[in-house]
Coordinates of C-alpha atoms and ligand atoms in Angstrom, one line a residue:
M1424 CA -72.8 126.3 116.3
H1425 CA -73.7 125.6 112.7
E1426 CA -73.0 129.2 111.8
R1427 CA -69.5 129.0 113.4
F1428 CA -68.6 126.0 111.2
S1429 CA -70.3 127.6 108.1
A1430 CA -68.0 130.6 108.5
V1431 CA -64.9 128.4 108.1
F1432 CA -66.0 125.3 106.1
E1433 CA -67.5 124.9 102.6
P1434 CA -71.2 124.2 102.7
E1435 CA -70.8 120.7 101.4
Q1436 CA -68.4 119.9 104.3
I1437 CA -71.1 120.5 106.9
L1438 CA -74.2 118.4 107.2
A1439 CA -77.0 119.0 109.7
D1440 CA -79.0 116.1 111.1
E1441 CA -76.9 113.5 109.3
N1442 CA -78.1 110.0 109.8
M1443 CA -75.4 107.9 111.5
S1444 CA -76.7 104.7 110.2
A1445 CA -75.1 105.7 106.9
H1446 CA -71.7 105.9 108.6
T1447 CA -71.6 102.8 110.7
T1448 CA -71.1 99.2 109.6
F1449 CA -74.0 98.1 112.0
R1450 CA -76.2 100.3 109.8
V1451 CA -78.0 101.7 112.9
G1452 CA -78.0 105.0 114.7
G1453 CA -80.0 108.2 114.7
A1454 CA -79.0 111.7 113.4
A1455 CA -76.0 113.7 114.5
D1456 CA -76.7 117.4 115.0
I1457 CA -73.7 118.6 113.0
F1458 CA -71.5 116.4 110.9
V1459 CA -68.3 117.9 109.5
E1460 CA -66.1 116.3 106.8
I1461 CA -62.5 116.9 107.7
D1462 CA -60.1 116.7 104.8
S1463 CA -56.8 118.0 106.1
T1464 CA -54.8 118.7 109.3
A1465 CA -55.5 122.4 108.9
A1466 CA -59.3 121.7 108.7
L1467 CA -59.1 119.6 111.9
A1468 CA -57.2 122.4 113.7
K1469 CA -60.0 124.9 112.7
A1470 CA -62.7 122.5 113.9
L1471 CA -61.1 121.8 117.2
A1472 CA -60.5 125.6 117.8
I1473 CA -64.2 126.2 117.3
L1474 CA -65.1 123.4 119.7
K1475 CA -62.6 124.6 122.3
S1476 CA -63.9 128.2 122.1
E1477 CA -67.4 126.9 122.7
G1478 CA -66.2 124.8 125.7
L1479 CA -67.1 121.6 123.9
T1480 CA -64.0 119.5 124.7
R1481 CA -65.4 116.2 126.0
L1482 CA -64.8 113.6 123.3
N1483 CA -67.7 111.2 122.9
R1484 CA -70.0 113.7 124.7
D1485 CA -69.7 117.1 123.2
F1486 CA -68.0 116.0 120.0
Y1487 CA -67.1 112.7 118.2
I1488 CA -64.3 111.6 115.9
L1489 CA -65.5 109.2 113.3
G1490 CA -63.3 106.9 111.2
N1491 CA -65.0 104.2 109.2
G1492 CA -67.6 103.5 111.9
S1493 CA -66.8 99.8 112.0
N1494 CA -66.5 99.5 115.8
L1495 CA -69.4 101.7 116.8
L1496 CA -72.9 101.4 118.1
V1497 CA -74.7 104.7 117.9
S1498 CA -77.9 105.3 119.8
D1499 CA -81.2 105.5 117.9
A1500 CA -81.6 109.0 119.4
G1501 CA -78.5 110.0 117.5
L1502 CA -75.6 112.3 118.7
R1503 CA -75.9 115.7 120.2
G1504 CA -73.0 117.9 119.3
V1505 CA -70.5 117.7 116.5
V1506 CA -69.2 114.7 114.6
L1507 CA -65.8 115.2 112.9
H1508 CA -65.4 112.6 110.1
L1509 CA -62.0 112.0 108.8
S1510 CA -62.9 112.0 105.1
K1511 CA -61.5 110.0 102.2
Q1512 CA -59.4 113.1 101.3
F1513 CA -57.5 112.6 104.5
S1514 CA -56.0 109.3 103.4
H1515 CA -52.7 109.9 101.7
I1516 CA -50.2 107.1 101.7
R1517 CA -46.5 107.7 101.0
V1518 CA -43.9 104.9 100.6
E1519 CA -40.4 105.7 101.9
G1520 CA -38.1 102.7 101.6
T1521 CA -39.6 100.0 103.9
T1522 CA -41.8 102.5 105.8
L1523 CA -45.2 103.8 104.9
V1524 CA -46.4 107.2 106.1
C1525 CA -50.2 107.2 106.1
E1526 CA -52.8 109.7 107.0
A1527 CA -55.4 108.6 109.6
G1528 CA -58.3 108.4 107.1
A1529 CA -56.6 105.8 104.9
T1530 CA -58.3 102.4 105.2
L1531 CA -56.3 99.4 106.4
A1532 CA -57.3 97.7 103.1
A1533 CA -55.7 100.5 101.0
I1534 CA -52.6 100.4 103.1
A1535 CA -52.3 96.6 102.9
H1536 CA -52.7 96.8 99.1
R1537 CA -50.1 99.6 98.8
A1538 CA -47.7 97.6 100.9
C1539 CA -48.2 94.6 98.7
E1540 CA -47.7 96.6 95.5
S1541 CA -44.5 97.9 97.0
S1542 CA -43.4 94.3 98.0
L1543 CA -43.5 95.2 101.7
A1544 CA -44.4 92.5 104.2
G1545 CA -45.9 92.7 107.6
F1546 CA -49.3 94.3 107.0
A1547 CA -51.3 91.5 105.4
F1548 CA -53.0 90.7 108.7
A1549 CA -54.8 94.0 108.6
A1550 CA -56.1 93.8 105.0
G1551 CA -59.6 92.5 106.0
I1552 CA -60.2 94.8 109.0
P1553 CA -62.7 97.2 107.7
G1554 CA -61.5 100.3 109.5
S1555 CA -59.5 103.5 109.0
L1556 CA -55.9 103.7 110.2
G1557 CA -57.0 106.3 112.9
G1558 CA -59.6 103.8 114.3
A1559 CA -57.1 101.0 114.2
I1560 CA -54.6 103.0 116.2
V1561 CA -57.2 103.8 118.8
M1562 CA -58.2 100.1 119.1
N1563 CA -54.8 98.6 118.5
A1564 CA -56.7 96.5 115.9
G1565 CA -55.4 93.1 115.2
A1566 CA -56.1 89.8 113.5
Y1567 CA -54.5 86.4 112.8
G1568 CA -51.5 87.0 115.1
G1569 CA -50.8 90.6 114.0
E1570 CA -51.7 93.9 115.6
M1571 CA -51.0 97.5 115.0
K1572 CA -48.5 97.5 117.9
Q1573 CA -46.1 95.3 115.9
V1574 CA -45.9 97.6 112.8
V1575 CA -46.3 101.1 114.1
K1576 CA -43.1 103.1 114.4
S1577 CA -44.6 106.5 115.5
V1578 CA -47.9 108.4 115.5
R1579 CA -48.5 112.0 114.9
L1580 CA -51.5 113.4 116.9
M1581 CA -53.3 116.7 117.4
T1582 CA -54.2 118.0 120.9
M1583 CA -57.4 120.0 121.6
D1584 CA -55.1 123.1 121.3
G1585 CA -54.3 122.3 117.7
E1586 CA -50.8 121.4 118.7
I1587 CA -49.2 118.5 116.7
I1588 CA -47.2 116.0 118.8
E1589 CA -45.3 112.9 117.9
K1590 CA -45.4 109.7 120.0
S1591 CA -43.2 106.6 119.6
A1592 CA -44.9 103.2 119.5
E1593 CA -43.9 102.7 123.1
E1594 CA -45.5 106.0 124.2
M1595 CA -48.7 104.9 122.5
H1596 CA -49.3 102.3 125.3
F1597 CA -50.6 99.7 122.9
S1598 CA -52.1 96.6 124.5
Y1599 CA -55.0 94.4 123.6
R1600 CA -57.6 96.7 122.0
H1601 CA -56.1 99.6 123.9
S1602 CA -53.9 102.7 123.3
L1603 CA -52.9 106.1 124.6
V1604 CA -55.7 107.7 122.6
K1605 CA -58.3 105.5 124.3
E1606 CA -56.8 106.4 127.7
R1607 CA -57.2 110.1 127.0
M1608 CA -60.7 110.1 125.5
S1609 CA -62.3 111.7 128.5
Q1610 CA -59.4 113.9 129.4
S1611 CA -57.2 115.9 127.0
P1612 CA -58.4 113.9 123.9
L1613 CA -56.0 113.3 121.0
V1614 CA -56.8 112.9 117.3
V1615 CA -54.6 110.6 115.2
L1616 CA -53.3 112.5 112.2
E1617 CA -50.6 110.4 110.6
V1618 CA -48.8 107.1 111.3
T1619 CA -45.4 105.8 110.3
I1620 CA -45.5 102.1 109.7
A1621 CA -42.3 100.0 109.6
L1622 CA -42.5 96.9 107.3
S1623 CA -39.9 94.7 105.8
E1624 CA -38.9 93.7 102.2
G1625 CA -40.9 90.8 101.0
C1626 CA -42.0 88.9 97.9
Q1627 CA -45.1 90.4 96.3
D1628 CA -46.6 87.0 95.3
N1629 CA -46.3 85.7 98.8
I1630 CA -47.8 88.8 100.4
R1631 CA -50.7 88.6 97.9
A1632 CA -51.2 84.9 98.6
E1633 CA -51.3 85.6 102.4
M1634 CA -53.9 88.3 102.0
E1635 CA -56.0 86.0 99.8
E1636 CA -55.7 83.2 102.3
L1637 CA -56.7 85.4 105.2
A1638 CA -59.7 86.9 103.2
E1639 CA -60.9 83.4 102.5
K1640 CA -60.6 82.5 106.2
R1641 CA -62.8 85.5 107.1
R1642 CA -65.4 84.7 104.5
A1643 CA -65.6 81.1 105.8
K1644 CA -65.8 82.0 109.5
Q1645 CA -67.4 85.5 109.7
P1646 CA -71.0 86.6 108.8
L1647 CA -69.8 89.2 106.4
E1648 CA -73.2 89.0 104.6
Y1649 CA -74.8 91.0 107.5
P1650 CA -74.0 94.4 108.9
S1651 CA -72.1 94.2 112.2
A1652 CA -69.2 95.8 114.0
G1653 CA -67.0 92.6 114.0
S1654 CA -66.4 90.9 117.3
T1655 CA -68.9 92.4 119.7
F1656 CA -67.0 91.5 122.9
K1657 CA -63.4 91.5 123.9
R1658 CA -61.6 88.2 124.3
P1659 CA -61.7 87.5 128.0
E1660 CA -58.3 86.3 129.4
G1661 CA -58.1 82.6 128.9
Y1662 CA -61.4 82.2 127.0
F1663 CA -63.0 82.9 123.6
A1664 CA -66.1 85.1 123.7
G1665 CA -67.7 83.2 120.9
K1666 CA -67.3 79.8 122.6
L1667 CA -68.6 81.1 125.9
I1668 CA -71.7 82.5 124.1
D1669 CA -72.2 79.3 122.2
D1670 CA -71.8 77.2 125.4
A1671 CA -74.5 79.4 127.0
G1672 CA -76.9 78.3 124.3
L1673 CA -77.1 81.7 122.6
R1674 CA -76.2 80.8 119.0
G1675 CA -78.9 82.5 116.9
F1676 CA -80.4 84.2 120.0
S1677 CA -82.1 87.4 119.0
S1678 CA -83.6 90.7 120.2
G1679 CA -85.7 92.2 117.4
D1680 CA -83.7 92.0 114.3
A1681 CA -80.4 91.9 116.2
Q1682 CA -79.0 88.4 116.4
V1683 CA -76.1 86.4 117.8
S1684 CA -74.7 85.2 114.5
E1685 CA -75.5 81.6 113.7
K1686 CA -72.1 81.5 111.8
H1687 CA -69.9 83.1 114.5
C1688 CA -71.3 83.6 118.0
G1689 CA -68.7 86.3 118.7
F1690 CA -70.6 88.6 116.2
V1691 CA -73.9 90.3 116.8
V1692 CA -75.4 91.0 113.4
N1693 CA -78.2 93.2 112.1
K1694 CA -80.5 90.9 110.2
G1695 CA -82.1 93.8 108.4
S1696 CA -84.0 96.3 110.5
A1697 CA -82.4 96.1 113.9
T1698 CA -82.3 99.2 116.0
A1699 CA -79.5 100.3 118.2
A1700 CA -81.8 99.5 121.2
D1701 CA -82.3 95.9 119.9
I1702 CA -78.5 95.5 119.6
H1703 CA -77.9 97.0 123.0
A1704 CA -80.6 94.8 124.6
L1705 CA -79.0 91.7 123.0
I1706 CA -75.5 92.7 124.3
L1707 CA -76.9 93.1 127.9
E1708 CA -78.7 89.8 127.7
V1709 CA -75.7 87.9 126.3
Q1710 CA -73.5 89.4 129.1
R1711 CA -76.1 88.4 131.7
R1712 CA -76.5 84.8 130.5
V1713 CA -72.8 84.2 129.9
K1714 CA -72.0 85.4 133.4
A1715 CA -74.7 83.1 134.8
S1716 CA -73.5 80.1 132.8
S1717 CA -69.7 80.5 133.0
G1718 CA -69.0 83.2 135.6
V1719 CA -67.1 85.2 133.0
A1720 CA -68.0 88.9 132.6
L1721 CA -67.9 89.8 128.9
E1722 CA -66.9 93.4 128.1
P1723 CA -68.0 95.0 124.8
E1724 CA -65.3 95.7 122.3
V1725 CA -67.8 97.8 120.4
I1726 CA -67.9 101.5 121.5
L1727 CA -71.3 102.8 122.4
L1728 CA -72.0 106.4 121.5
G1729 CA -75.0 108.5 122.6
D1730 CA -77.7 107.7 125.1
F1731 CA -78.6 104.1 126.0
E1732 CA -81.1 103.2 128.7
Ligands
FAD577 C1 -66.8 92.6 109.6 C2 -65.9 93.3 110.6 C3 -64.7 92.6 110.9 C4 -63.8 93.1 111.9 N1 -62.7 92.5 112.1 C5 -61.8 93.0 113.0 C6 -60.6 92.3 113.3 O1 -60.2 91.3 112.8 N2 -59.7 92.9 114.2 C7 -60.0 94.1 114.9 O2 -59.2 94.6 115.7 N3 -61.2 94.7 114.6 C8 -62.1 94.2 113.7 N4 -63.2 94.9 113.5 C9 -63.6 96.1 114.2 C10 -63.1 97.5 113.5 O3 -63.0 97.3 112.1 C11 -61.8 98.0 114.2 O4 -62.0 98.2 115.5 C12 -61.3 99.2 113.5 O5 -60.0 99.5 114.0 C13 -62.2 100.5 113.7 O6 -61.7 101.5 112.9 P1 -62.7 102.6 112.4 O7 -62.0 103.6 111.5 O8 -63.9 102.0 111.8 O9 -63.1 103.3 113.7 P2 -64.5 103.9 114.2 O10 -65.4 102.7 114.5 O11 -64.9 105.0 113.4 O12 -64.0 104.5 115.6 C14 -63.5 103.7 116.7 C15 -62.9 104.6 117.8 O13 -61.8 105.2 117.3 C16 -61.9 106.6 117.4 N5 -61.2 107.2 116.2 C17 -61.4 106.9 114.9 N6 -60.5 107.6 114.1 C18 -59.8 108.4 115.0 C19 -58.7 109.3 114.9 N7 -58.2 109.6 113.7 N8 -58.2 109.9 116.0 C20 -58.7 109.6 117.2 N9 -59.7 108.8 117.4 C21 -60.2 108.1 116.3 C22 -63.4 106.9 117.4 O14 -63.7 108.1 118.0 C23 -63.9 105.7 118.2 O15 -63.8 106.0 119.5 C24 -64.1 94.4 112.5 C25 -65.3 95.0 112.2 C26 -66.2 94.5 111.2 C27 -67.4 95.2 110.9

């Protein structure tokens, strides 16, 4: 497999046994067999063609798409197969009037700052979400009353055949932490290439002030001093995960070096040398105890990759 990628990609674009802890915000996870830096649409098409010809078409089993790794828990045993990482080179942002056309590797922070510089309002909510645009589309990422669904006009995607298709926001089936891309992960996967974001004219000073205010709120409420993947669990309808966890007496509860944050119970944090197994065990125990104390079944928002017992 390595040879097939070597024949098409530059040596520095292909890494063998690449440690995933370097590519996830939890800072845990074992090595991926093959890790390929994807810097363009053409490179992605070539990589998918190799995977398809080898019969490796099951996303999250035979191959993986990696954005900024800010919503992932990768197993200590690592990932068998191929990780396609949308690199920093795949992050071009173009301003066209009040719309932004952005490649999937662009970070939400970079897009928010570009929107602000261009006096375009409507994206400040996303400035502090530490993901790439591709990951944000998959997750319909959101914060402080905003979500991707509200600003996305259309999305350009690649199929496993290398075909480029365009979907309107409606066709993306966005709902709470959900999208068409998520729906199709196990069957006919799609890769986000480019997104057109519709914003409105605004006052640059006001947009900057809003971004600063939201950043301050995050610093005050979230344990940003420790590695994490943000909110570990989805918000159950009618509840807040953090409150349910707190009410179950789990503030500060730990498994190895994985801990329910003392500052924000909705976050599991890595206090230093947590393993993926520690984090996974803690997630299961929190689910068990919250179910016992409140009857509510918490569902992880974090995506688990690789083998967990
Ligand atoms: C401190 C902290 C705070 C956070 N706050 C928030 C918040 O306020 N709101 C929120 O919604 N989230 C939050 N998150 C979670 C996370 O940042 C988001 O879910 C983000 O959208 C994930 O983007 P990513 O690029 O890191 O995706 P990754 O974690 O790399 O991947 C997530 C999923 O998307 C898929 N994917 C990534 N790129 C593509 C692509 N181009 N095409 C197809 N599939 C792709 C991956 O295969 C994976 O299944 C937070 C995380 C942290 C660490």
